[in-house]
Amino acid sequence: MTCQEIRELIHAYLDGEIDLVRSLEIERHLPDCQVCASVVQNLQTLRSAITRDSLYHRAPPDLRQRVQAVVRQSNRAESKPRFASLWFASGRWLGVGISAAAVAVLLLALIPAWLRSSADEPIAKEAISAHVRSLMADHLTDVASSDRHTVKPWFNGRLDFSPPVTDLTERGFPLIGGRLDYLDNRPVAALVYRRQQHFINLFIWPSAQPSSKAAVNPVTQQGFHLFRWTAIEMHFLAVSDLNERELKEFVGLIHDQLTPTATP
Ligand SMILES: [Zn+2]
């Protein structure tokens, strides 16, 4: 099984929904593949965070009554009850201890993330693929150096722009090197940084927009975090399996180095 096939089955695998043979294949793959293993680990961490008791609150009785009233009403209005109504009406959602408030909180929490990720989806998917490929294919860097005065000139003549190269060793994100990659239908610079055992790919390519936009939207997909922003007429996209907080710190440091006077 390839990493790609495993990645497609991972949710079903964690839900115990795939057959024994494939499940064993995945379990044989994980100890040998750091990338897939970290995807599984990230998903497990996310799952345990979501199911923590502290996120569950009992709905106040009047909210419960209002929800039930709405459900009854819509059941009457529709001759063919939809799945959601059936689910609510069956009472199973009460049985498993998910209160209406928790459902509402979850929906509120999930919808904006989903909207954000769908807006950025094609480029996010490409960036994750490029990131995973760089780790799997033993092709993390074309120029392996922690010296930005070595890495930056390496791109000369290989790209039609000069990417800014920042060293963040003193801030806990050592530069590992750089490589050419392909994203958004064009060759891009990929700078590689490390945080403990996690690698960060920072993709840089020119932007058509002259404006410097400090907006940084995090996207989480397949256990990877992505931040994308525009500054000094360039697109920046950072992707890693590093936790979102530390990746955000990295993005903040890069952004500060590029535009020291800007207030994000
Ligand atoms: Zn793999």
PDB file of C-alpha atoms and ligand atoms in Angstrom:
ATOM      1  CA  MET A   1       0.000   0.000   0.000  1.00  0.00           C
ATOM      2  CA  THR A   2       1.315   3.437  -0.858  1.00  0.00           C
ATOM      3  CA  CYS A   3       1.340   6.358   1.551  1.00  0.00           C
ATOM      4  CA  GLN A   4      -1.361   7.999  -0.577  1.00  0.00           C
ATOM      5  CA  GLU A   5      -3.633   4.945  -0.257  1.00  0.00           C
ATOM      6  CA  ILE A   6      -2.989   4.797   3.455  1.00  0.00           C
ATOM      7  CA  ARG A   7      -3.770   8.491   3.850  1.00  0.00           C
ATOM      8  CA  GLU A   8      -7.155   7.926   2.175  1.00  0.00           C
ATOM      9  CA  LEU A   9      -8.000   5.089   4.553  1.00  0.00           C
ATOM     10  CA  ILE A  10      -6.699   6.622   7.742  1.00  0.00           C
ATOM     11  CA  HIS A  11     -10.004   7.995   9.028  1.00  0.00           C
ATOM     12  CA  ALA A  12     -11.747   4.690   8.383  1.00  0.00           C
ATOM     13  CA  TYR A  13      -8.815   2.883   9.993  1.00  0.00           C
ATOM     14  CA  LEU A  14      -9.036   4.991  13.150  1.00  0.00           C
ATOM     15  CA  ASP A  15     -12.789   4.413  13.231  1.00  0.00           C
ATOM     16  CA  GLY A  16     -12.220   0.655  12.996  1.00  0.00           C
ATOM     17  CA  GLU A  17     -14.201   0.572   9.777  1.00  0.00           C
ATOM     18  CA  ILE A  18     -11.831  -1.264   7.453  1.00  0.00           C
ATOM     19  CA  ASP A  19     -11.178  -4.958   7.062  1.00  0.00           C
ATOM     20  CA  LEU A  20      -8.531  -6.813   8.996  1.00  0.00           C
ATOM     21  CA  VAL A  21      -6.169  -7.333   6.068  1.00  0.00           C
ATOM     22  CA  ARG A  22      -5.898  -3.647   5.194  1.00  0.00           C
ATOM     23  CA  SER A  23      -5.820  -2.682   8.821  1.00  0.00           C
ATOM     24  CA  LEU A  24      -2.800  -4.988   9.309  1.00  0.00           C
ATOM     25  CA  GLU A  25      -1.132  -3.538   6.224  1.00  0.00           C
ATOM     26  CA  ILE A  26      -1.483  -0.063   7.695  1.00  0.00           C
ATOM     27  CA  GLU A  27      -0.105  -1.237  11.031  1.00  0.00           C
ATOM     28  CA  ARG A  28       2.895  -2.757   9.282  1.00  0.00           C
ATOM     29  CA  HIS A  29       3.470   0.499   7.376  1.00  0.00           C
ATOM     30  CA  LEU A  30       3.326   2.906  10.312  1.00  0.00           C
ATOM     31  CA  PRO A  31       6.542   1.892  12.128  1.00  0.00           C
ATOM     32  CA  ASP A  32       8.456   2.275   8.850  1.00  0.00           C
ATOM     33  CA  CYS A  33       6.970   5.607   7.756  1.00  0.00           C
ATOM     34  CA  GLN A  34       7.455   8.610   9.960  1.00  0.00           C
ATOM     35  CA  VAL A  35       5.142  10.746   7.841  1.00  0.00           C
ATOM     36  CA  CYS A  36       2.085   8.468   7.959  1.00  0.00           C
ATOM     37  CA  ALA A  37       2.782   7.728  11.621  1.00  0.00           C
ATOM     38  CA  SER A  38       2.712  11.422  12.452  1.00  0.00           C
ATOM     39  CA  VAL A  39      -0.560  11.871  10.542  1.00  0.00           C
ATOM     40  CA  VAL A  40      -2.096   9.100  12.651  1.00  0.00           C
ATOM     41  CA  GLN A  41      -0.675  10.573  15.814  1.00  0.00           C
ATOM     42  CA  ASN A  42      -2.021  14.046  14.995  1.00  0.00           C
ATOM     43  CA  LEU A  43      -5.480  12.671  14.294  1.00  0.00           C
ATOM     44  CA  GLN A  44      -5.457  10.710  17.532  1.00  0.00           C
ATOM     45  CA  THR A  45      -4.429  13.812  19.459  1.00  0.00           C
ATOM     46  CA  LEU A  46      -7.210  15.808  17.802  1.00  0.00           C
ATOM     47  CA  ARG A  47      -9.725  13.087  18.591  1.00  0.00           C
ATOM     48  CA  SER A  48      -8.820  12.890  22.242  1.00  0.00           C
ATOM     49  CA  ALA A  49      -8.952  16.700  22.451  1.00  0.00           C
ATOM     50  CA  ILE A  50     -12.457  16.732  20.987  1.00  0.00           C
ATOM     51  CA  THR A  51     -13.758  14.032  23.288  1.00  0.00           C
ATOM     52  CA  ARG A  52     -12.364  15.560  26.474  1.00  0.00           C
ATOM     53  CA  ASP A  53     -15.033  15.944  29.141  1.00  0.00           C
ATOM     54  CA  SER A  54     -14.290  19.642  29.576  1.00  0.00           C
ATOM     55  CA  LEU A  55     -15.754  20.325  26.114  1.00  0.00           C
ATOM     56  CA  TYR A  56     -19.104  18.789  27.050  1.00  0.00           C
ATOM     57  CA  HIS A  57     -21.750  20.858  28.701  1.00  0.00           C
ATOM     58  CA  ARG A  58     -25.225  19.829  29.602  1.00  0.00           C
ATOM     59  CA  ALA A  59     -27.791  21.863  27.698  1.00  0.00           C
ATOM     60  CA  PRO A  60     -30.075  23.992  29.851  1.00  0.00           C
ATOM     61  CA  PRO A  61     -33.571  22.414  29.966  1.00  0.00           C
ATOM     62  CA  ASP A  62     -35.218  25.232  27.997  1.00  0.00           C
ATOM     63  CA  LEU A  63     -32.724  24.895  25.133  1.00  0.00           C
ATOM     64  CA  ARG A  64     -33.383  21.180  25.004  1.00  0.00           C
ATOM     65  CA  GLN A  65     -37.139  21.823  24.894  1.00  0.00           C
ATOM     66  CA  ARG A  66     -36.746  24.392  22.136  1.00  0.00           C
ATOM     67  CA  VAL A  67     -34.628  22.035  20.032  1.00  0.00           C
ATOM     68  CA  GLN A  68     -37.111  19.214  20.532  1.00  0.00           C
ATOM     69  CA  ALA A  69     -39.995  21.518  19.636  1.00  0.00           C
ATOM     70  CA  VAL A  70     -38.256  22.581  16.414  1.00  0.00           C
ATOM     71  CA  VAL A  71     -37.540  18.968  15.538  1.00  0.00           C
ATOM     72  CA  ARG A  72     -41.155  17.947  16.171  1.00  0.00           C
ATOM     73  CA  GLN A  73     -42.367  20.860  14.082  1.00  0.00           C
ATOM     74  CA  SER A  74     -40.124  20.043  11.136  1.00  0.00           C
ATOM     75  CA  ASN A  75     -41.117  16.395  11.390  1.00  0.00           C
ATOM     76  CA  ARG A  76     -44.739  17.396  11.063  1.00  0.00           C
ATOM     77  CA  ALA A  77     -43.983  19.783   8.211  1.00  0.00           C
ATOM     78  CA  GLU A  78     -42.153  17.186   6.173  1.00  0.00           C
ATOM     79  CA  SER A  79     -43.721  13.960   5.146  1.00  0.00           C
ATOM     80  CA  LYS A  80     -40.266  12.483   4.582  1.00  0.00           C
ATOM     81  CA  PRO A  81     -38.129  13.244   7.609  1.00  0.00           C
ATOM     82  CA  ARG A  82     -34.552  13.964   6.786  1.00  0.00           C
ATOM     83  CA  PHE A  83     -31.658  12.162   8.339  1.00  0.00           C
ATOM     84  CA  ALA A  84     -30.952  14.910  10.840  1.00  0.00           C
ATOM     85  CA  SER A  85     -34.500  14.904  12.088  1.00  0.00           C
ATOM     86  CA  LEU A  86     -34.508  11.145  12.436  1.00  0.00           C
ATOM     87  CA  TRP A  87     -31.270  11.318  14.298  1.00  0.00           C
ATOM     88  CA  PHE A  88     -32.535  13.977  16.668  1.00  0.00           C
ATOM     89  CA  ALA A  89     -35.914  12.368  17.101  1.00  0.00           C
ATOM     90  CA  SER A  90     -34.482   8.956  17.808  1.00  0.00           C
ATOM     91  CA  GLY A  91     -32.950  10.314  20.995  1.00  0.00           C
ATOM     92  CA  ARG A  92     -29.647   8.595  20.269  1.00  0.00           C
ATOM     93  CA  TRP A  93     -27.874  11.919  20.465  1.00  0.00           C
ATOM     94  CA  LEU A  94     -29.039  12.190  24.071  1.00  0.00           C
ATOM     95  CA  GLY A  95     -27.999   8.628  24.780  1.00  0.00           C
ATOM     96  CA  VAL A  96     -24.407   9.201  23.755  1.00  0.00           C
ATOM     97  CA  GLY A  97     -24.237  12.219  26.003  1.00  0.00           C
ATOM     98  CA  ILE A  98     -23.845  14.921  23.365  1.00  0.00           C
ATOM     99  CA  SER A  99     -25.993  17.781  24.489  1.00  0.00           C
ATOM    100  CA  ALA A 100     -27.592  20.192  22.055  1.00  0.00           C
ATOM    101  CA  ALA A 101     -25.257  22.875  23.312  1.00  0.00           C
ATOM    102  CA  ALA A 102     -22.237  20.729  22.541  1.00  0.00           C
ATOM    103  CA  VAL A 103     -23.590  20.062  19.076  1.00  0.00           C
ATOM    104  CA  ALA A 104     -24.088  23.783  18.549  1.00  0.00           C
ATOM    105  CA  VAL A 105     -20.634  24.597  19.889  1.00  0.00           C
ATOM    106  CA  LEU A 106     -19.091  21.924  17.687  1.00  0.00           C
ATOM    107  CA  LEU A 107     -20.933  23.179  14.613  1.00  0.00           C
ATOM    108  CA  LEU A 108     -19.883  26.745  15.332  1.00  0.00           C
ATOM    109  CA  ALA A 109     -16.317  25.628  15.828  1.00  0.00           C
ATOM    110  CA  LEU A 110     -16.211  23.433  12.736  1.00  0.00           C
ATOM    111  CA  ILE A 111     -18.008  25.528  10.149  1.00  0.00           C
ATOM    112  CA  PRO A 112     -15.574  28.449   9.915  1.00  0.00           C
ATOM    113  CA  ALA A 113     -12.627  26.049   9.722  1.00  0.00           C
ATOM    114  CA  TRP A 114     -14.346  24.131   6.972  1.00  0.00           C
ATOM    115  CA  LEU A 115     -15.123  27.305   5.042  1.00  0.00           C
ATOM    116  CA  ARG A 116     -11.561  28.504   5.416  1.00  0.00           C
ATOM    117  CA  SER A 117     -10.075  25.235   4.331  1.00  0.00           C
ATOM    118  CA  SER A 118     -12.364  24.847   1.343  1.00  0.00           C
ATOM    119  CA  ALA A 119     -11.485  28.330   0.112  1.00  0.00           C
ATOM    120  CA  ASP A 120      -7.780  27.470   0.154  1.00  0.00           C
ATOM    121  CA  GLU A 121      -8.222  23.832  -0.658  1.00  0.00           C
ATOM    122  CA  PRO A 122      -6.469  23.339  -4.009  1.00  0.00           C
ATOM    123  CA  ILE A 123      -3.304  25.120  -2.952  1.00  0.00           C
ATOM    124  CA  ALA A 124      -3.479  23.562   0.529  1.00  0.00           C
ATOM    125  CA  LYS A 125      -3.683  20.079  -0.965  1.00  0.00           C
ATOM    126  CA  GLU A 126      -0.801  20.814  -3.324  1.00  0.00           C
ATOM    127  CA  ALA A 127       1.309  22.194  -0.500  1.00  0.00           C
ATOM    128  CA  ILE A 128       0.648  19.183   1.742  1.00  0.00           C
ATOM    129  CA  SER A 129       1.529  16.823  -1.123  1.00  0.00           C
ATOM    130  CA  ALA A 130       4.733  18.728  -1.772  1.00  0.00           C
ATOM    131  CA  HIS A 131       5.575  18.678   1.929  1.00  0.00           C
ATOM    132  CA  VAL A 132       4.936  14.932   2.273  1.00  0.00           C
ATOM    133  CA  ARG A 133       6.813  14.201  -0.954  1.00  0.00           C
ATOM    134  CA  SER A 134       9.829  16.146   0.276  1.00  0.00           C
ATOM    135  CA  LEU A 135       9.934  14.021   3.433  1.00  0.00           C
ATOM    136  CA  MET A 136       9.242  10.690   1.759  1.00  0.00           C
ATOM    137  CA  ALA A 137      11.326  10.850  -1.366  1.00  0.00           C
ATOM    138  CA  ASP A 138      14.479  11.661   0.588  1.00  0.00           C
ATOM    139  CA  HIS A 139      14.527  14.944  -1.265  1.00  0.00           C
ATOM    140  CA  LEU A 140      14.144  17.487   1.469  1.00  0.00           C
ATOM    141  CA  THR A 141      16.786  19.864   0.147  1.00  0.00           C
ATOM    142  CA  ASP A 142      18.730  20.585  -3.033  1.00  0.00           C
ATOM    143  CA  VAL A 143      21.076  22.830  -1.103  1.00  0.00           C
ATOM    144  CA  ALA A 144      21.677  21.654   2.455  1.00  0.00           C
ATOM    145  CA  SER A 145      22.983  24.492   4.544  1.00  0.00           C
ATOM    146  CA  SER A 146      22.039  26.442   7.620  1.00  0.00           C
ATOM    147  CA  ASP A 147      23.783  29.503   6.197  1.00  0.00           C
ATOM    148  CA  ARG A 148      21.372  31.850   4.477  1.00  0.00           C
ATOM    149  CA  HIS A 149      24.302  33.331   2.520  1.00  0.00           C
ATOM    150  CA  THR A 150      24.704  29.917   0.916  1.00  0.00           C
ATOM    151  CA  VAL A 151      21.019  29.124   0.475  1.00  0.00           C
ATOM    152  CA  LYS A 152      19.867  32.441  -0.984  1.00  0.00           C
ATOM    153  CA  PRO A 153      22.406  32.628  -3.876  1.00  0.00           C
ATOM    154  CA  TRP A 154      21.687  28.993  -4.739  1.00  0.00           C
ATOM    155  CA  PHE A 155      18.304  30.113  -6.116  1.00  0.00           C
ATOM    156  CA  ASN A 156      19.988  32.623  -8.477  1.00  0.00           C
ATOM    157  CA  GLY A 157      19.374  31.583 -12.064  1.00  0.00           C
ATOM    158  CA  ARG A 158      17.084  28.766 -10.951  1.00  0.00           C
ATOM    159  CA  LEU A 159      14.081  31.009 -10.265  1.00  0.00           C
ATOM    160  CA  ASP A 160      12.890  34.232 -11.851  1.00  0.00           C
ATOM    161  CA  PHE A 161      12.732  35.888  -8.439  1.00  0.00           C
ATOM    162  CA  SER A 162      14.904  36.057  -5.362  1.00  0.00           C
ATOM    163  CA  PRO A 163      13.260  34.567  -2.283  1.00  0.00           C
ATOM    164  CA  PRO A 164      14.047  36.184   1.072  1.00  0.00           C
ATOM    165  CA  VAL A 165      15.955  33.698   3.225  1.00  0.00           C
ATOM    166  CA  THR A 166      15.856  34.146   6.979  1.00  0.00           C
ATOM    167  CA  ASP A 167      17.791  32.200   9.568  1.00  0.00           C
ATOM    168  CA  LEU A 168      15.859  31.560  12.751  1.00  0.00           C
ATOM    169  CA  THR A 169      18.370  29.261  14.475  1.00  0.00           C
ATOM    170  CA  GLU A 170      18.574  31.512  17.490  1.00  0.00           C
ATOM    171  CA  ARG A 171      14.798  31.482  17.776  1.00  0.00           C
ATOM    172  CA  GLY A 172      14.625  27.680  17.785  1.00  0.00           C
ATOM    173  CA  PHE A 173      13.873  27.119  14.097  1.00  0.00           C
ATOM    174  CA  PRO A 174      17.196  26.246  12.412  1.00  0.00           C
ATOM    175  CA  LEU A 175      17.364  26.557   8.644  1.00  0.00           C
ATOM    176  CA  ILE A 176      18.138  23.186   7.021  1.00  0.00           C
ATOM    177  CA  GLY A 177      18.358  24.252   3.405  1.00  0.00           C
ATOM    178  CA  GLY A 178      16.354  24.968   0.292  1.00  0.00           C
ATOM    179  CA  ARG A 179      15.030  23.279  -2.787  1.00  0.00           C
ATOM    180  CA  LEU A 180      13.035  23.984  -5.926  1.00  0.00           C
ATOM    181  CA  ASP A 181       9.445  22.819  -5.869  1.00  0.00           C
ATOM    182  CA  TYR A 182       6.336  23.299  -7.965  1.00  0.00           C
ATOM    183  CA  LEU A 183       3.153  24.884  -6.646  1.00  0.00           C
ATOM    184  CA  ASP A 184       0.328  27.038  -7.957  1.00  0.00           C
ATOM    185  CA  ASN A 185       1.362  26.104 -11.535  1.00  0.00           C
ATOM    186  CA  ARG A 186       4.860  27.521 -11.243  1.00  0.00           C
ATOM    187  CA  PRO A 187       8.312  26.782  -9.790  1.00  0.00           C
ATOM    188  CA  VAL A 188       8.611  28.032  -6.220  1.00  0.00           C
ATOM    189  CA  ALA A 189      11.306  28.273  -3.582  1.00  0.00           C
ATOM    190  CA  ALA A 190      10.985  25.849  -0.703  1.00  0.00           C
ATOM    191  CA  LEU A 191      12.933  26.718   2.432  1.00  0.00           C
ATOM    192  CA  VAL A 192      13.192  23.971   5.006  1.00  0.00           C
ATOM    193  CA  TYR A 193      13.315  24.647   8.719  1.00  0.00           C
ATOM    194  CA  ARG A 194      13.335  22.280  11.638  1.00  0.00           C
ATOM    195  CA  ARG A 195      11.751  22.329  15.081  1.00  0.00           C
ATOM    196  CA  GLN A 196      12.938  19.321  17.091  1.00  0.00           C
ATOM    197  CA  GLN A 197      11.972  16.333  14.930  1.00  0.00           C
ATOM    198  CA  HIS A 198       9.438  18.278  12.846  1.00  0.00           C
ATOM    199  CA  PHE A 199      10.212  19.792   9.480  1.00  0.00           C
ATOM    200  CA  ILE A 200       8.628  22.973   8.141  1.00  0.00           C
ATOM    201  CA  ASN A 201       8.435  23.703   4.430  1.00  0.00           C
ATOM    202  CA  LEU A 202       8.150  27.409   3.692  1.00  0.00           C
ATOM    203  CA  PHE A 203       7.088  27.917   0.075  1.00  0.00           C
ATOM    204  CA  ILE A 204       7.693  31.321  -1.503  1.00  0.00           C
ATOM    205  CA  TRP A 205       6.646  32.626  -4.904  1.00  0.00           C
ATOM    206  CA  PRO A 206       5.792  36.026  -6.378  1.00  0.00           C
ATOM    207  CA  SER A 207       2.342  37.476  -5.888  1.00  0.00           C
ATOM    208  CA  ALA A 208       0.424  39.514  -8.426  1.00  0.00           C
ATOM    209  CA  GLN A 209      -0.969  41.610  -5.601  1.00  0.00           C
ATOM    210  CA  PRO A 210       1.316  44.518  -4.766  1.00  0.00           C
ATOM    211  CA  SER A 211      -0.332  45.016  -1.389  1.00  0.00           C
ATOM    212  CA  SER A 212       1.202  43.588   1.724  1.00  0.00           C
ATOM    213  CA  LYS A 213      -1.424  41.521   3.444  1.00  0.00           C
ATOM    214  CA  ALA A 214      -0.603  40.434   6.953  1.00  0.00           C
ATOM    215  CA  ALA A 215      -3.647  38.201   7.247  1.00  0.00           C
ATOM    216  CA  VAL A 216      -2.586  34.733   8.252  1.00  0.00           C
ATOM    217  CA  ASN A 217      -5.196  32.031   7.945  1.00  0.00           C
ATOM    218  CA  PRO A 218      -4.436  28.700   9.511  1.00  0.00           C
ATOM    219  CA  VAL A 219      -5.776  25.620   7.766  1.00  0.00           C
ATOM    220  CA  THR A 220      -5.615  22.105   9.139  1.00  0.00           C
ATOM    221  CA  GLN A 221      -5.838  19.159   6.778  1.00  0.00           C
ATOM    222  CA  GLN A 222      -4.863  15.507   7.118  1.00  0.00           C
ATOM    223  CA  GLY A 223      -3.034  16.286  10.329  1.00  0.00           C
ATOM    224  CA  PHE A 224      -0.942  19.091   8.832  1.00  0.00           C
ATOM    225  CA  HIS A 225      -1.167  22.784   9.634  1.00  0.00           C
ATOM    226  CA  LEU A 226      -0.797  25.447   6.975  1.00  0.00           C
ATOM    227  CA  PHE A 227      -0.407  29.178   7.162  1.00  0.00           C
ATOM    228  CA  ARG A 228      -0.605  31.270   4.036  1.00  0.00           C
ATOM    229  CA  TRP A 229      -0.029  34.985   3.708  1.00  0.00           C
ATOM    230  CA  THR A 230       1.169  37.661   1.326  1.00  0.00           C
ATOM    231  CA  ALA A 231       3.914  40.177   2.052  1.00  0.00           C
ATOM    232  CA  ILE A 232       6.500  42.182   0.082  1.00  0.00           C
ATOM    233  CA  GLU A 233       4.740  41.104  -3.120  1.00  0.00           C
ATOM    234  CA  MET A 234       5.283  37.429  -2.436  1.00  0.00           C
ATOM    235  CA  HIS A 235       3.115  34.517  -1.392  1.00  0.00           C
ATOM    236  CA  PHE A 236       4.263  32.629   1.675  1.00  0.00           C
ATOM    237  CA  LEU A 237       2.939  29.242   2.678  1.00  0.00           C
ATOM    238  CA  ALA A 238       4.230  27.378   5.712  1.00  0.00           C
ATOM    239  CA  VAL A 239       3.253  23.732   6.165  1.00  0.00           C
ATOM    240  CA  SER A 240       4.228  21.252   8.841  1.00  0.00           C
ATOM    241  CA  ASP A 241       2.982  18.564  11.167  1.00  0.00           C
ATOM    242  CA  LEU A 242       4.292  20.754  13.973  1.00  0.00           C
ATOM    243  CA  ASN A 243       1.547  21.866  16.364  1.00  0.00           C
ATOM    244  CA  GLU A 244      -0.397  24.937  15.326  1.00  0.00           C
ATOM    245  CA  ARG A 245       0.875  27.127  18.167  1.00  0.00           C
ATOM    246  CA  GLU A 246       4.562  26.660  17.367  1.00  0.00           C
ATOM    247  CA  LEU A 247       3.990  26.905  13.634  1.00  0.00           C
ATOM    248  CA  LYS A 248       2.185  30.182  14.236  1.00  0.00           C
ATOM    249  CA  GLU A 249       5.185  31.376  16.246  1.00  0.00           C
ATOM    250  CA  PHE A 250       7.414  30.478  13.280  1.00  0.00           C
ATOM    251  CA  VAL A 251       5.127  32.362  10.872  1.00  0.00           C
ATOM    252  CA  GLY A 252       5.176  35.394  13.168  1.00  0.00           C
ATOM    253  CA  LEU A 253       9.001  35.364  13.270  1.00  0.00           C
ATOM    254  CA  ILE A 254       9.297  35.107   9.472  1.00  0.00           C
ATOM    255  CA  HIS A 255       6.753  37.849   9.020  1.00  0.00           C
ATOM    256  CA  ASP A 256       8.559  40.133  11.483  1.00  0.00           C
ATOM    257  CA  GLN A 257      11.884  39.606   9.699  1.00  0.00           C
ATOM    258  CA  LEU A 258      10.373  40.493   6.326  1.00  0.00           C
ATOM    259  CA  THR A 259       8.421  43.539   7.360  1.00  0.00           C
ATOM    260  CA  PRO A 260       9.990  44.773  10.579  1.00  0.00           C
ATOM    261  CA  THR A 261       8.017  47.987  10.602  1.00  0.00           C
ATOM    262  CA  ALA A 262       4.619  46.491   9.801  1.00  0.00           C
ATOM    263  CA  THR A 263       2.142  45.970  12.566  1.00  0.00           C
ATOM    264  CA  PRO A 264       0.338  42.707  11.870  1.00  0.00           C
TER     265      PRO A 264
HETATM  266 ZN    ZN B   1       3.698   6.384   4.583  1.00  0.00          ZN
END
